[in-house]
C-alpha angles and dihedrals in degrees: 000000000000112000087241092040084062098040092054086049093045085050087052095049090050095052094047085051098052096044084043092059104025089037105040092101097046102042085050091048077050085055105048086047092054088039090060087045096057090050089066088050086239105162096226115214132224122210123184102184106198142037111312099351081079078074082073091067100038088049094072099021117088079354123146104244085024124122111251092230086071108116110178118209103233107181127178096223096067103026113107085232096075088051138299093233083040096049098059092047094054090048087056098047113109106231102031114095092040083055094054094043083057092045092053085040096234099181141167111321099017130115137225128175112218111213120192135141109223099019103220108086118125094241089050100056093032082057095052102044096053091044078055098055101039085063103259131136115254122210107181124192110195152125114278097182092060102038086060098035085060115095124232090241098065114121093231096056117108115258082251085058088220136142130246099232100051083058095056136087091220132026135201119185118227090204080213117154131234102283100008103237111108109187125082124210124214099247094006101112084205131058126244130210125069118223106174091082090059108049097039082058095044081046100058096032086065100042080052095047099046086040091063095038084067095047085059102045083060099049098262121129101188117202104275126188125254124197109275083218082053118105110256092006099120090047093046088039091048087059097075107010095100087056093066101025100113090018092077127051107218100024 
């Protein structure tokens, strides 16, 4: 195995780790919150306001070994496919973020999970805040190192200069660094390989997993997706799916 190809490995490995071991009680109080949820039958949404760190709320939506409540907030604006220059305009536009959770009707008691890498950018906190206001619970995964290694200056920052993960209910650190990339090339001035990908879905997967894992302590088996390439996924998905067609936005 290349010599790189092991060191990025070896920098994954160290971030799940961390987050493993400093997040576990956070990402379990996550899980208990979705799992209520879930007993109400409420669909939660996820929401990852800003270039990839939308990525965060395709990886557990329509997802095979995803619950099928999940209801990921997919917005233009933000999305690389309108446009990467486009898209972080837009993400540090003021305004932006409070007008899309209007537009999914995220309202009191409901959840949505923010998702967004360095935690800082003006549709994040605008999303958060107006979720907040109009009464919902709020999970953030985030970096809390860079949101507060970034000055208030920045050009990204909301006009309120805050930080994603002081507004939540709940917080999960990303553990990401300044910058995300994490390897370093003899005679590249800037670093390659990306890591906040990896642990947002680690993070979510496990809030998922352990969420699940409560449901079924109780008796409760939720509608979970199967692989449509799977043998017998679209008869067990086509089970459920008219319960949540028009519930969910993208599905």
């Amino acid at each position: 195995m290349s010599t790189l190809m092991m060191q990025y490995y070896e920098e994954i490995t160290k971030y799940l780790q961390e987050i493993t071991t400093d997040e576990q009680e956070n990402i379990v109080n996550a899980a208990k919150v979705l799992a209520d949820h879930i007993k109400k039958d409420k669909i939660f949404f996820v929401y990852g306001p800003g270039g990839h760190s939308n990525l965060a709320a395709q990886e557990v939506f329509f997802r095979a070994g995803g619950l099928m409540h999940a209801s990921a907030i997919l917005d233009e604006g933000t999305l690389l496919s309108g446009g990467a220059l486009r898209s972080m305009a837009i993400e540090r536009t003021p305004g932006y973020g409070r007008i899309v959770i209007n537009d999914y009707g995220v309202d009191k008691g409901d959840l949505l999970i923010i998702v967004n890498a360095y935690g800082i950018n003006t549709a994040t906190i605008d999303a958060a805040l107006e979720a907040k206001l109009r009464g919902a619970f709020v999970i953030s995964v985030s970096s809390h190192g860079h949101a507060t290694e970034t000055p208030d200056n920045h050009p990204a920052r909301h006009p309120s200069k805050s930080n994603l993960h002081d507004l939540a209910d709940i917080s999960i650190d990303s553990k990401v660094k300044v910058g995300d990339a994490v390897m370093t090339i003899e005679g590249q001035e800037q670093k390659v390989g990306a890591i906040s990908t990896f642990v947002n879905a680690f993070i979510l997967n496990s809030v998922v997993i352990e969420a699940v894992q409560i449901l079924a302590n109780d008796g409760i088996s939720p509608p979970i997706w199967k692989s449509g390439n799977a043998t017998g996924g679209d008869e067990w998905n086509n089970q459920f799916i008219a319960k949540f067609k028009g519930k969910i936005k993208k599905l």
